[in-house]
Amino acid sequence: MAEVMTEEINGVRPAAAAQERIPTVIADDLHIVYRVYGTGAGKGSATAALNRIIRRKPSTGVREVHAVKGVSFTAYRGESIGLIGSNGSGKSTLLKAVAGLLPAERGKVYTHGQPSLLGVNAALMNDLTGEKNVVLGGLAMGMSREQIRERYDGIVDFSGINEKGDFISLPMRTYSSGMSARLRFSIAAAKDHDVLMIDEALATGDRAFQKRSEARIRELRKEAGTVFLVSHNNKSIRDTCDRVLWLERGELLMDGPTDEVIEAYEAQTGK
């Protein structure tokens, strides 16, 4: 699980400390392994899992997926870091590990402050209205009810879901996937984060919403946070991020300035 760094900068004057690059996330030789149980021939996975519970017997078939392999990097306050790579390269898995949602098989993740993974911390419920989900999502991210009330109109306006009707008063199950994603992003973006991780949120919505989202990410960086962005849209990465991590098959192939890494990625993949 992610561990919180509690060490302070000692023996340094405040003015000098302010000039230091402050680490917010450190991944040290991080390995993440998924174990898929019940892969043997015969019964389906649900039936096999139920039988293991009832009989208290271990699975006879276990398949391991080594999703992240020895990844090391340090992220600093004020950075916006893009994660690129082909499908299944380990980008989303890496974010979940940083958020403390997946245990490390080997290695460590250290975080300063509370990481927020968009779409997980804002744990919205389909049967509740958008209005109630704004409150629920805000509380899940640690906002007070007073803070939510103060920022409510801004959240709804930013999401744009009321532009074609009073959708905020309807259950979220009536929303399109794009509307739901825009509301999730709007809730998450209403709070100042130590570390905010965004997984493909900017792929939804029209260009106007994408522009608002990119501008908000730049604001979050200025407010001394760190932003991670997973996207297959290289233009969004270029417009938003100053650094890029390139993963393939769970390994970190390159870590450097945005243009340099994306040029190498495009040259190899043709994307």
mmCIF file of N, CA and C in Angstrom, residues 160-255:
data_model
loop_
_atom_site.group_PDB
_atom_site.id
_atom_site.type_symbol
_atom_site.label_atom_id
_atom_site.label_comp_id
_atom_site.label_asym_id
_atom_site.label_seq_id
_atom_site.Cartn_x
_atom_site.Cartn_y
_atom_site.Cartn_z
ATOM 1 N N GLY A 160 -21.076 21.272 -17.259
ATOM 2 C CA GLY A 160 -21.886 21.532 -18.441
ATOM 3 C C GLY A 160 -23.053 20.588 -18.627
ATOM 4 N N ILE A 161 -23.384 19.778 -17.600
ATOM 5 C CA ILE A 161 -24.438 18.775 -17.804
ATOM 6 C C ILE A 161 -25.832 19.395 -17.803
ATOM 7 N N ASN A 162 -25.959 20.650 -17.368
ATOM 8 C CA ASN A 162 -27.269 21.311 -17.362
ATOM 9 C C ASN A 162 -27.493 22.190 -18.593
ATOM 10 N N GLU A 163 -26.574 22.120 -19.541
ATOM 11 C CA GLU A 163 -26.691 22.989 -20.705
ATOM 12 C C GLU A 163 -27.899 22.638 -21.574
ATOM 13 N N LYS A 164 -28.339 21.376 -21.518
ATOM 14 C CA LYS A 164 -29.470 20.951 -22.346
ATOM 15 C C LYS A 164 -30.640 20.470 -21.497
ATOM 16 N N GLY A 165 -30.745 20.969 -20.287
ATOM 17 C CA GLY A 165 -31.836 20.575 -19.405
ATOM 18 C C GLY A 165 -31.370 20.475 -17.975
ATOM 19 N N ASP A 166 -32.311 20.212 -17.077
ATOM 20 C CA ASP A 166 -32.008 20.148 -15.644
ATOM 21 C C ASP A 166 -31.558 18.742 -15.262
ATOM 22 N N PHE A 167 -30.446 18.289 -15.843
ATOM 23 C CA PHE A 167 -29.989 16.920 -15.611
ATOM 24 C C PHE A 167 -29.455 16.728 -14.200
ATOM 25 N N ILE A 168 -29.015 17.800 -13.529
ATOM 26 C CA ILE A 168 -28.438 17.648 -12.199
ATOM 27 C C ILE A 168 -29.464 17.123 -11.204
ATOM 28 N N SER A 169 -30.755 17.279 -11.496
ATOM 29 C CA SER A 169 -31.807 16.794 -10.597
ATOM 30 C C SER A 169 -32.276 15.381 -10.959
ATOM 31 N N LEU A 170 -31.687 14.781 -11.988
ATOM 32 C CA LEU A 170 -32.065 13.431 -12.412
ATOM 33 C C LEU A 170 -31.064 12.407 -11.888
ATOM 34 N N PRO A 171 -31.499 11.132 -11.755
ATOM 35 C CA PRO A 171 -30.555 10.079 -11.327
ATOM 36 C C PRO A 171 -29.416 9.931 -12.330
ATOM 37 N N MET A 172 -28.258 9.596 -11.826
ATOM 38 C CA MET A 172 -27.098 9.482 -12.709
ATOM 39 C C MET A 172 -27.218 8.339 -13.705
ATOM 40 N N ARG A 173 -28.102 7.368 -13.451
ATOM 41 C CA ARG A 173 -28.284 6.286 -14.424
ATOM 42 C C ARG A 173 -28.897 6.802 -15.716
ATOM 43 N N THR A 174 -29.454 8.011 -15.703
ATOM 44 C CA THR A 174 -29.997 8.593 -16.929
ATOM 45 C C THR A 174 -28.933 9.342 -17.728
ATOM 46 N N TYR A 175 -27.719 9.464 -17.181
ATOM 47 C CA TYR A 175 -26.648 10.202 -17.846
ATOM 48 C C TYR A 175 -25.954 9.329 -18.883
ATOM 49 N N SER A 176 -25.428 9.963 -19.901
ATOM 50 C CA SER A 176 -24.523 9.266 -20.814
ATOM 51 C C SER A 176 -23.180 9.072 -20.105
ATOM 52 N N SER A 177 -22.337 8.205 -20.655
ATOM 53 C CA SER A 177 -21.024 7.975 -20.041
ATOM 54 C C SER A 177 -20.202 9.255 -20.033
ATOM 55 N N GLY A 178 -20.358 10.082 -21.086
ATOM 56 C CA GLY A 178 -19.622 11.336 -21.131
ATOM 57 C C GLY A 178 -20.071 12.311 -20.068
ATOM 58 N N MET A 179 -21.376 12.386 -19.824
ATOM 59 C CA MET A 179 -21.891 13.269 -18.780
ATOM 60 C C MET A 179 -21.385 12.842 -17.409
ATOM 61 N N SER A 180 -21.415 11.530 -17.160
ATOM 62 C CA SER A 180 -20.934 11.022 -15.867
ATOM 63 C C SER A 180 -19.462 11.353 -15.670
ATOM 64 N N ALA A 181 -18.672 11.169 -16.721
ATOM 65 C CA ALA A 181 -17.235 11.436 -16.616
ATOM 66 C C ALA A 181 -16.978 12.918 -16.386
ATOM 67 N N ARG A 182 -17.757 13.774 -17.044
ATOM 68 C CA ARG A 182 -17.569 15.214 -16.856
ATOM 69 C C ARG A 182 -17.922 15.634 -15.433
ATOM 70 N N LEU A 183 -18.972 15.029 -14.875
ATOM 71 C CA LEU A 183 -19.342 15.375 -13.502
ATOM 72 C C LEU A 183 -18.280 14.892 -12.526
ATOM 73 N N ARG A 184 -17.746 13.699 -12.733
ATOM 74 C CA ARG A 184 -16.682 13.186 -11.868
ATOM 75 C C ARG A 184 -15.476 14.127 -11.885
ATOM 76 N N PHE A 185 -15.084 14.523 -13.085
ATOM 77 C CA PHE A 185 -13.931 15.419 -13.180
ATOM 78 C C PHE A 185 -14.226 16.742 -12.491
ATOM 79 N N SER A 186 -15.422 17.256 -12.680
ATOM 80 C CA SER A 186 -15.774 18.560 -12.107
ATOM 81 C C SER A 186 -15.746 18.523 -10.590
ATOM 82 N N ILE A 187 -16.217 17.420 -10.003
ATOM 83 C CA ILE A 187 -16.168 17.277 -8.546
ATOM 84 C C ILE A 187 -14.725 17.218 -8.073
ATOM 85 N N ALA A 188 -13.927 16.373 -8.733
ATOM 86 C CA ALA A 188 -12.529 16.217 -8.328
ATOM 87 C C ALA A 188 -11.754 17.513 -8.488
ATOM 88 N N ALA A 189 -12.047 18.262 -9.559
ATOM 89 C CA ALA A 189 -11.303 19.489 -9.846
ATOM 90 C C ALA A 189 -11.688 20.638 -8.929
ATOM 91 N N ALA A 190 -12.788 20.487 -8.179
ATOM 92 C CA ALA A 190 -13.226 21.551 -7.283
ATOM 93 C C ALA A 190 -12.384 21.617 -6.016
ATOM 94 N N LYS A 191 -11.602 20.597 -5.766
ATOM 95 C CA LYS A 191 -10.781 20.534 -4.554
ATOM 96 C C LYS A 191 -9.316 20.685 -4.919
ATOM 97 N N ASP A 192 -8.573 21.334 -4.044
ATOM 98 C CA ASP A 192 -7.127 21.412 -4.219
ATOM 99 C C ASP A 192 -6.516 20.109 -3.721
ATOM 100 N N HIS A 193 -5.680 19.485 -4.553
ATOM 101 C CA HIS A 193 -5.158 18.158 -4.241
ATOM 102 C C HIS A 193 -3.652 18.188 -4.036
ATOM 103 N N ASP A 194 -3.188 17.356 -3.109
ATOM 104 C CA ASP A 194 -1.748 17.120 -3.007
ATOM 105 C C ASP A 194 -1.278 16.369 -4.247
ATOM 106 N N VAL A 195 -2.002 15.289 -4.581
ATOM 107 C CA VAL A 195 -1.709 14.496 -5.773
ATOM 108 C C VAL A 195 -3.043 14.110 -6.402
ATOM 109 N N LEU A 196 -3.272 14.533 -7.639
ATOM 110 C CA LEU A 196 -4.499 14.191 -8.373
ATOM 111 C C LEU A 196 -4.129 13.334 -9.570
ATOM 112 N N MET A 197 -4.787 12.170 -9.691
ATOM 113 C CA MET A 197 -4.523 11.249 -10.792
ATOM 114 C C MET A 197 -5.776 11.121 -11.650
ATOM 115 N N ILE A 198 -5.615 11.367 -12.947
ATOM 116 C CA ILE A 198 -6.740 11.441 -13.873
ATOM 117 C C ILE A 198 -6.528 10.394 -14.957
ATOM 118 N N ASP A 199 -7.494 9.483 -15.107
ATOM 119 C CA ASP A 199 -7.370 8.382 -16.059
ATOM 120 C C ASP A 199 -8.355 8.581 -17.205
ATOM 121 N N GLU A 200 -7.879 9.132 -18.312
ATOM 122 C CA GLU A 200 -8.653 9.293 -19.545
ATOM 123 C C GLU A 200 -9.871 10.207 -19.406
ATOM 124 N N ALA A 201 -9.945 11.040 -18.387
ATOM 125 C CA ALA A 201 -11.124 11.896 -18.203
ATOM 126 C C ALA A 201 -11.269 12.909 -19.330
ATOM 127 N N LEU A 202 -10.144 13.350 -19.906
ATOM 128 C CA LEU A 202 -10.212 14.395 -20.917
ATOM 129 C C LEU A 202 -10.595 13.846 -22.289
ATOM 130 N N ALA A 203 -10.798 12.537 -22.379
ATOM 131 C CA ALA A 203 -11.221 11.960 -23.655
ATOM 132 C C ALA A 203 -12.719 12.123 -23.864
ATOM 133 N N THR A 204 -13.437 12.562 -22.836
ATOM 134 C CA THR A 204 -14.889 12.711 -22.931
ATOM 135 C C THR A 204 -15.247 14.177 -23.094
ATOM 136 N N GLY A 205 -16.424 14.402 -23.635
ATOM 137 C CA GLY A 205 -16.905 15.768 -23.755
ATOM 138 C C GLY A 205 -16.397 16.455 -25.015
ATOM 139 N N ASP A 206 -16.923 17.624 -25.270
ATOM 140 C CA ASP A 206 -16.535 18.366 -26.461
ATOM 141 C C ASP A 206 -15.226 19.099 -26.200
ATOM 142 N N ARG A 207 -14.744 19.794 -27.249
ATOM 143 C CA ARG A 207 -13.458 20.466 -27.141
ATOM 144 C C ARG A 207 -13.489 21.581 -26.095
ATOM 145 N N ALA A 208 -14.649 22.231 -25.946
ATOM 146 C CA ALA A 208 -14.752 23.301 -24.952
ATOM 147 C C ALA A 208 -14.520 22.763 -23.549
ATOM 148 N N PHE A 209 -15.103 21.583 -23.238
ATOM 149 C CA PHE A 209 -14.905 20.984 -21.914
ATOM 150 C C PHE A 209 -13.445 20.564 -21.732
ATOM 151 N N GLN A 210 -12.855 20.010 -22.783
ATOM 152 C CA GLN A 210 -11.451 19.618 -22.698
ATOM 153 C C GLN A 210 -10.567 20.824 -22.406
ATOM 154 N N LYS A 211 -10.865 21.954 -23.040
ATOM 155 C CA LYS A 211 -10.086 23.168 -22.796
ATOM 156 C C LYS A 211 -10.232 23.622 -21.339
ATOM 157 N N ARG A 212 -11.476 23.569 -20.815
ATOM 158 C CA ARG A 212 -11.689 23.945 -19.406
ATOM 159 C C ARG A 212 -10.923 23.009 -18.480
ATOM 160 N N SER A 213 -10.921 21.722 -18.809
ATOM 161 C CA SER A 213 -10.245 20.727 -17.980
ATOM 162 C C SER A 213 -8.739 20.953 -17.984
ATOM 163 N N GLU A 214 -8.190 21.206 -19.165
ATOM 164 C CA GLU A 214 -6.755 21.443 -19.259
ATOM 165 C C GLU A 214 -6.349 22.690 -18.479
ATOM 166 N N ALA A 215 -7.183 23.738 -18.563
ATOM 167 C CA ALA A 215 -6.891 24.967 -17.819
ATOM 168 C C ALA A 215 -6.934 24.713 -16.317
ATOM 169 N N ARG A 216 -7.888 23.893 -15.870
ATOM 170 C CA ARG A 216 -8.002 23.594 -14.445
ATOM 171 C C ARG A 216 -6.802 22.782 -13.958
ATOM 172 N N ILE A 217 -6.309 21.868 -14.790
ATOM 173 C CA ILE A 217 -5.127 21.094 -14.415
ATOM 174 C C ILE A 217 -3.933 22.017 -14.218
ATOM 175 N N ARG A 218 -3.792 23.009 -15.096
ATOM 176 C CA ARG A 218 -2.686 23.966 -14.936
ATOM 177 C C ARG A 218 -2.843 24.771 -13.649
ATOM 178 N N GLU A 219 -4.093 25.092 -13.285
ATOM 179 C CA GLU A 219 -4.329 25.796 -12.027
ATOM 180 C C GLU A 219 -3.931 24.938 -10.831
ATOM 181 N N LEU A 220 -4.269 23.656 -10.880
ATOM 182 C CA LEU A 220 -3.937 22.753 -9.782
ATOM 183 C C LEU A 220 -2.430 22.673 -9.586
ATOM 184 N N ARG A 221 -1.690 22.681 -10.691
ATOM 185 C CA ARG A 221 -0.232 22.672 -10.583
ATOM 186 C C ARG A 221 0.259 23.939 -9.885
ATOM 187 N N LYS A 222 -0.312 25.077 -10.250
ATOM 188 C CA LYS A 222 0.111 26.347 -9.652
ATOM 189 C C LYS A 222 -0.201 26.387 -8.161
ATOM 190 N N GLU A 223 -1.223 25.634 -7.757
ATOM 191 C CA GLU A 223 -1.602 25.599 -6.344
ATOM 192 C C GLU A 223 -0.773 24.575 -5.566
ATOM 193 N N ALA A 224 0.386 24.211 -6.136
ATOM 194 C CA ALA A 224 1.392 23.369 -5.477
ATOM 195 C C ALA A 224 1.012 21.906 -5.429
ATOM 196 N N GLY A 225 0.068 21.478 -6.261
ATOM 197 C CA GLY A 225 -0.253 20.063 -6.328
ATOM 198 C C GLY A 225 0.569 19.362 -7.402
ATOM 199 N N THR A 226 0.400 18.044 -7.487
ATOM 200 C CA THR A 226 0.994 17.233 -8.549
ATOM 201 C C THR A 226 -0.134 16.523 -9.274
ATOM 202 N N VAL A 227 -0.091 16.549 -10.602
ATOM 203 C CA VAL A 227 -1.142 15.945 -11.406
ATOM 204 C C VAL A 227 -0.537 14.854 -12.285
ATOM 205 N N PHE A 228 -1.170 13.660 -12.273
ATOM 206 C CA PHE A 228 -0.846 12.587 -13.204
ATOM 207 C C PHE A 228 -2.007 12.447 -14.182
ATOM 208 N N LEU A 229 -1.699 12.350 -15.469
ATOM 209 C CA LEU A 229 -2.739 12.235 -16.485
ATOM 210 C C LEU A 229 -2.442 11.065 -17.404
ATOM 211 N N VAL A 230 -3.368 10.092 -17.443
ATOM 212 C CA VAL A 230 -3.303 9.003 -18.410
ATOM 213 C C VAL A 230 -4.168 9.377 -19.600
ATOM 214 N N SER A 231 -3.592 9.318 -20.784
ATOM 215 C CA SER A 231 -4.367 9.655 -21.981
ATOM 216 C C SER A 231 -3.724 9.037 -23.210
ATOM 217 N N HIS A 232 -4.588 8.665 -24.185
ATOM 218 C CA HIS A 232 -4.102 8.233 -25.494
ATOM 219 C C HIS A 232 -4.089 9.400 -26.473
ATOM 220 N N ASN A 233 -4.480 10.583 -26.002
ATOM 221 C CA ASN A 233 -4.494 11.783 -26.826
ATOM 222 C C ASN A 233 -3.188 12.540 -26.587
ATOM 223 N N ASN A 234 -2.246 12.390 -27.496
ATOM 224 C CA ASN A 234 -0.937 13.016 -27.308
ATOM 225 C C ASN A 234 -1.021 14.540 -27.263
ATOM 226 N N LYS A 235 -2.008 15.103 -27.953
ATOM 227 C CA LYS A 235 -2.156 16.558 -27.926
ATOM 228 C C LYS A 235 -2.532 17.043 -26.525
ATOM 229 N N SER A 236 -3.453 16.317 -25.864
ATOM 230 C CA SER A 236 -3.806 16.680 -24.486
ATOM 231 C C SER A 236 -2.599 16.587 -23.571
ATOM 232 N N ILE A 237 -1.778 15.562 -23.763
ATOM 233 C CA ILE A 237 -0.567 15.411 -22.955
ATOM 234 C C ILE A 237 0.367 16.594 -23.203
ATOM 235 N N ARG A 238 0.547 16.941 -24.469
ATOM 236 C CA ARG A 238 1.437 18.061 -24.804
ATOM 237 C C ARG A 238 0.920 19.377 -24.223
ATOM 238 N N ASP A 239 -0.403 19.584 -24.291
ATOM 239 C CA ASP A 239 -0.989 20.842 -23.827
ATOM 240 C C ASP A 239 -0.992 20.955 -22.308
ATOM 241 N N THR A 240 -0.925 19.822 -21.606
ATOM 242 C CA THR A 240 -1.165 19.815 -20.166
ATOM 243 C C THR A 240 0.067 19.474 -19.335
ATOM 244 N N CYS A 241 0.950 18.639 -19.851
ATOM 245 C CA CYS A 241 2.013 18.046 -19.030
ATOM 246 C C CYS A 241 3.393 18.591 -19.393
ATOM 247 N N ASP A 242 4.247 18.694 -18.387
ATOM 248 C CA ASP A 242 5.622 19.111 -18.620
ATOM 249 C C ASP A 242 6.602 17.939 -18.545
ATOM 250 N N ARG A 243 6.080 16.758 -18.225
ATOM 251 C CA ARG A 243 6.920 15.564 -18.094
ATOM 252 C C ARG A 243 6.079 14.348 -18.454
ATOM 253 N N VAL A 244 6.709 13.318 -19.010
ATOM 254 C CA VAL A 244 5.963 12.129 -19.428
ATOM 255 C C VAL A 244 6.706 10.867 -19.007
ATOM 256 N N LEU A 245 5.935 9.890 -18.501
ATOM 257 C CA LEU A 245 6.421 8.535 -18.255
ATOM 258 C C LEU A 245 5.847 7.631 -19.339
ATOM 259 N N TRP A 246 6.706 6.890 -20.016
ATOM 260 C CA TRP A 246 6.286 5.968 -21.083
ATOM 261 C C TRP A 246 6.446 4.537 -20.583
ATOM 262 N N LEU A 247 5.323 3.828 -20.463
ATOM 263 C CA LEU A 247 5.329 2.444 -20.007
ATOM 264 C C LEU A 247 4.946 1.502 -21.146
ATOM 265 N N GLU A 248 5.584 0.349 -21.187
ATOM 266 C CA GLU A 248 5.207 -0.734 -22.094
ATOM 267 C C GLU A 248 5.431 -2.050 -21.375
ATOM 268 N N ARG A 249 4.382 -2.889 -21.410
ATOM 269 C CA ARG A 249 4.442 -4.207 -20.765
ATOM 270 C C ARG A 249 4.912 -4.112 -19.318
ATOM 271 N N GLY A 250 4.462 -3.064 -18.649
ATOM 272 C CA GLY A 250 4.757 -2.911 -17.230
ATOM 273 C C GLY A 250 6.095 -2.295 -16.915
ATOM 274 N N GLU A 251 6.914 -1.999 -17.929
ATOM 275 C CA GLU A 251 8.237 -1.448 -17.694
ATOM 276 C C GLU A 251 8.289 0.021 -18.087
ATOM 277 N N LEU A 252 9.068 0.801 -17.350
ATOM 278 C CA LEU A 252 9.243 2.218 -17.647
ATOM 279 C C LEU A 252 10.344 2.338 -18.697
ATOM 280 N N LEU A 253 9.918 2.682 -19.935
ATOM 281 C CA LEU A 253 10.882 2.792 -21.026
ATOM 282 C C LEU A 253 11.574 4.145 -21.050
ATOM 283 N N MET A 254 10.850 5.194 -20.664
ATOM 284 C CA MET A 254 11.421 6.541 -20.783
ATOM 285 C C MET A 254 10.737 7.481 -19.809
ATOM 286 N N ASP A 255 11.484 8.414 -19.267
ATOM 287 C CA ASP A 255 10.981 9.418 -18.326
ATOM 288 C C ASP A 255 11.720 10.709 -18.624
#
